[in-house]
Amino acid sequence: MKLYALNMIQPVGDPPPPEVLDKVMADIAEIRRDLELEESWVFGRGFHGPEASTMVRPRGDDCVATDGPWTEGKEHIGGITIIQVEDLDAALRVAARFVKVTGLPMEVRPFQGEV
């Protein structure tokens, strides 16, 4: 089994209205339940917006923390889901389920090594 990170890519801006978002969240909860039953679910959670991030950088012998995202853009990683599945094809199938219910693109990235 291999670990994959599914990074949901969101546009910067306000979330959809509740009548849209509630349905999406219910569909995401159903995907999670299915993954838990398959013992593929490891972890998943949404992120605060990029304005909530802090960067810590080396500066000489010290480290300096600054506000803001690493990069500015029209999109950001809105949430992360970690799954444990057989291979990349299985991870892509799970990502496709999320994409279909959210309408948002998703990056699929394997972790190094085996579980």
PDB file of C-alpha atoms in Angstrom:
ATOM      1  CA  MET A   1       0.000   0.000   0.000  1.00  0.00           C
ATOM      2  CA  LYS A   2       1.097   3.541  -0.699  1.00  0.00           C
ATOM      3  CA  LEU A   3       0.262   6.907   0.816  1.00  0.00           C
ATOM      4  CA  TYR A   4      -1.016   9.734  -1.369  1.00  0.00           C
ATOM      5  CA  ALA A   5      -1.836  13.337  -0.582  1.00  0.00           C
ATOM      6  CA  LEU A   6      -4.872  14.699  -2.385  1.00  0.00           C
ATOM      7  CA  ASN A   7      -4.576  18.476  -2.395  1.00  0.00           C
ATOM      8  CA  MET A   8      -7.782  20.282  -3.232  1.00  0.00           C
ATOM      9  CA  ILE A   9      -7.079  23.438  -5.237  1.00  0.00           C
ATOM     10  CA  GLN A  10      -9.459  26.310  -4.541  1.00  0.00           C
ATOM     11  CA  PRO A  11      -9.810  29.742  -6.100  1.00  0.00           C
ATOM     12  CA  VAL A  12      -9.096  32.726  -3.866  1.00  0.00           C
ATOM     13  CA  GLY A  13     -12.324  34.386  -2.767  1.00  0.00           C
ATOM     14  CA  ASP A  14     -15.523  33.750  -0.921  1.00  0.00           C
ATOM     15  CA  PRO A  15     -16.853  30.194  -0.545  1.00  0.00           C
ATOM     16  CA  PRO A  16     -20.013  29.183  -2.395  1.00  0.00           C
ATOM     17  CA  PRO A  17     -23.369  29.993  -0.778  1.00  0.00           C
ATOM     18  CA  PRO A  18     -24.687  27.554   1.866  1.00  0.00           C
ATOM     19  CA  GLU A  19     -27.240  25.991  -0.493  1.00  0.00           C
ATOM     20  CA  VAL A  20     -24.331  24.889  -2.703  1.00  0.00           C
ATOM     21  CA  LEU A  21     -21.701  24.236  -0.036  1.00  0.00           C
ATOM     22  CA  ASP A  22     -23.969  22.083   2.167  1.00  0.00           C
ATOM     23  CA  LYS A  23     -24.550  19.601  -0.680  1.00  0.00           C
ATOM     24  CA  VAL A  24     -20.820  19.484  -1.489  1.00  0.00           C
ATOM     25  CA  MET A  25     -19.906  18.851   2.154  1.00  0.00           C
ATOM     26  CA  ALA A  26     -22.524  16.072   2.419  1.00  0.00           C
ATOM     27  CA  ASP A  27     -21.074  14.422  -0.699  1.00  0.00           C
ATOM     28  CA  ILE A  28     -17.539  14.745   0.672  1.00  0.00           C
ATOM     29  CA  ALA A  29     -18.679  13.114   3.936  1.00  0.00           C
ATOM     30  CA  GLU A  30     -20.041  10.189   1.902  1.00  0.00           C
ATOM     31  CA  ILE A  31     -16.685   9.762   0.137  1.00  0.00           C
ATOM     32  CA  ARG A  32     -14.955   9.792   3.529  1.00  0.00           C
ATOM     33  CA  ARG A  33     -17.304   7.108   4.886  1.00  0.00           C
ATOM     34  CA  ASP A  34     -16.580   4.927   1.839  1.00  0.00           C
ATOM     35  CA  LEU A  35     -12.821   5.381   2.282  1.00  0.00           C
ATOM     36  CA  GLU A  36     -13.095   4.532   5.992  1.00  0.00           C
ATOM     37  CA  LEU A  37     -14.999   1.341   5.155  1.00  0.00           C
ATOM     38  CA  GLU A  38     -12.253   0.426   2.652  1.00  0.00           C
ATOM     39  CA  GLU A  39      -9.614   1.270   5.302  1.00  0.00           C
ATOM     40  CA  SER A  40      -8.100   3.763   2.851  1.00  0.00           C
ATOM     41  CA  TRP A  41      -8.785   6.905   4.885  1.00  0.00           C
ATOM     42  CA  VAL A  42      -5.806   8.258   6.842  1.00  0.00           C
ATOM     43  CA  PHE A  43      -6.526  11.959   7.414  1.00  0.00           C
ATOM     44  CA  GLY A  44      -8.329  14.866   5.855  1.00  0.00           C
ATOM     45  CA  ARG A  45      -9.011  18.466   6.746  1.00  0.00           C
ATOM     46  CA  GLY A  46      -9.580  21.844   5.145  1.00  0.00           C
ATOM     47  CA  PHE A  47      -7.093  24.668   5.525  1.00  0.00           C
ATOM     48  CA  HIS A  48      -7.726  28.255   6.533  1.00  0.00           C
ATOM     49  CA  GLY A  49      -7.121  30.677   3.679  1.00  0.00           C
ATOM     50  CA  PRO A  50      -3.599  31.592   2.595  1.00  0.00           C
ATOM     51  CA  GLU A  51      -3.829  34.828   4.595  1.00  0.00           C
ATOM     52  CA  ALA A  52      -3.634  32.683   7.755  1.00  0.00           C
ATOM     53  CA  SER A  53      -0.276  31.159   6.827  1.00  0.00           C
ATOM     54  CA  THR A  54       3.088  32.058   8.317  1.00  0.00           C
ATOM     55  CA  MET A  55       6.431  31.525   6.641  1.00  0.00           C
ATOM     56  CA  VAL A  56       9.521  30.691   8.683  1.00  0.00           C
ATOM     57  CA  ARG A  57      12.755  31.313   6.786  1.00  0.00           C
ATOM     58  CA  PRO A  58      16.413  31.023   7.662  1.00  0.00           C
ATOM     59  CA  ARG A  59      18.235  34.334   8.079  1.00  0.00           C
ATOM     60  CA  GLY A  60      21.847  33.833   9.012  1.00  0.00           C
ATOM     61  CA  ASP A  61      21.940  31.801  12.221  1.00  0.00           C
ATOM     62  CA  ASP A  62      18.331  32.745  13.070  1.00  0.00           C
ATOM     63  CA  CYS A  63      14.876  32.033  11.709  1.00  0.00           C
ATOM     64  CA  VAL A  64      12.410  34.762  10.854  1.00  0.00           C
ATOM     65  CA  ALA A  65       8.622  34.328  10.739  1.00  0.00           C
ATOM     66  CA  THR A  66       6.624  36.496   8.355  1.00  0.00           C
ATOM     67  CA  ASP A  67       2.922  36.723   7.559  1.00  0.00           C
ATOM     68  CA  GLY A  68       1.468  35.498   4.348  1.00  0.00           C
ATOM     69  CA  PRO A  69       1.625  32.599   1.980  1.00  0.00           C
ATOM     70  CA  TRP A  70       4.732  31.252   0.349  1.00  0.00           C
ATOM     71  CA  THR A  71       3.438  32.422  -3.008  1.00  0.00           C
ATOM     72  CA  GLU A  72       0.532  34.622  -4.006  1.00  0.00           C
ATOM     73  CA  GLY A  73      -1.817  33.340  -6.641  1.00  0.00           C
ATOM     74  CA  LYS A  74      -5.357  33.039  -7.869  1.00  0.00           C
ATOM     75  CA  GLU A  75      -5.563  29.534  -6.395  1.00  0.00           C
ATOM     76  CA  HIS A  76      -4.375  27.896  -3.192  1.00  0.00           C
ATOM     77  CA  ILE A  77      -4.482  24.513  -1.482  1.00  0.00           C
ATOM     78  CA  GLY A  78      -7.795  24.563   0.341  1.00  0.00           C
ATOM     79  CA  GLY A  79      -7.549  21.184   2.000  1.00  0.00           C
ATOM     80  CA  ILE A  80      -5.625  17.978   2.159  1.00  0.00           C
ATOM     81  CA  THR A  81      -6.687  14.347   2.295  1.00  0.00           C
ATOM     82  CA  ILE A  82      -4.244  11.533   2.971  1.00  0.00           C
ATOM     83  CA  ILE A  83      -5.243   8.104   1.691  1.00  0.00           C
ATOM     84  CA  GLN A  84      -3.615   4.699   1.707  1.00  0.00           C
ATOM     85  CA  VAL A  85      -4.348   2.760  -1.489  1.00  0.00           C
ATOM     86  CA  GLU A  86      -2.802   0.124  -3.716  1.00  0.00           C
ATOM     87  CA  ASP A  87      -1.384   2.376  -6.435  1.00  0.00           C
ATOM     88  CA  LEU A  88      -1.638   5.641  -8.354  1.00  0.00           C
ATOM     89  CA  ASP A  89      -4.650   4.442 -10.365  1.00  0.00           C
ATOM     90  CA  ALA A  90      -6.596   3.861  -7.140  1.00  0.00           C
ATOM     91  CA  ALA A  91      -5.555   7.302  -5.852  1.00  0.00           C
ATOM     92  CA  LEU A  92      -6.688   8.909  -9.104  1.00  0.00           C
ATOM     93  CA  ARG A  93     -10.091   7.224  -8.817  1.00  0.00           C
ATOM     94  CA  VAL A  94     -10.543   8.661  -5.311  1.00  0.00           C
ATOM     95  CA  ALA A  95      -9.437  12.108  -6.502  1.00  0.00           C
ATOM     96  CA  ALA A  96     -11.950  11.910  -9.349  1.00  0.00           C
ATOM     97  CA  ARG A  97     -14.758  11.337  -6.836  1.00  0.00           C
ATOM     98  CA  PHE A  98     -13.757  14.521  -4.977  1.00  0.00           C
ATOM     99  CA  VAL A  99     -13.433  16.476  -8.226  1.00  0.00           C
ATOM    100  CA  LYS A 100     -16.897  15.400  -9.381  1.00  0.00           C
ATOM    101  CA  VAL A 101     -18.614  16.584  -6.170  1.00  0.00           C
ATOM    102  CA  THR A 102     -16.606  19.793  -5.672  1.00  0.00           C
ATOM    103  CA  GLY A 103     -15.925  20.879  -9.239  1.00  0.00           C
ATOM    104  CA  LEU A 104     -12.415  21.798  -8.061  1.00  0.00           C
ATOM    105  CA  PRO A 105      -9.109  20.448  -9.374  1.00  0.00           C
ATOM    106  CA  MET A 106      -7.111  18.154  -7.142  1.00  0.00           C
ATOM    107  CA  GLU A 107      -3.394  17.420  -7.065  1.00  0.00           C
ATOM    108  CA  VAL A 108      -2.465  13.797  -6.350  1.00  0.00           C
ATOM    109  CA  ARG A 109       1.025  13.415  -4.909  1.00  0.00           C
ATOM    110  CA  PRO A 110       2.622  10.223  -3.594  1.00  0.00           C
ATOM    111  CA  PHE A 111       4.629  10.131  -0.399  1.00  0.00           C
ATOM    112  CA  GLN A 112       8.103   8.653  -0.655  1.00  0.00           C
ATOM    113  CA  GLY A 113       8.562   5.063   0.535  1.00  0.00           C
ATOM    114  CA  GLU A 114       6.132   2.323   1.437  1.00  0.00           C
ATOM    115  CA  VAL A 115       3.629   2.157   4.295  1.00  0.00           C
TER     116      VAL A 115
END
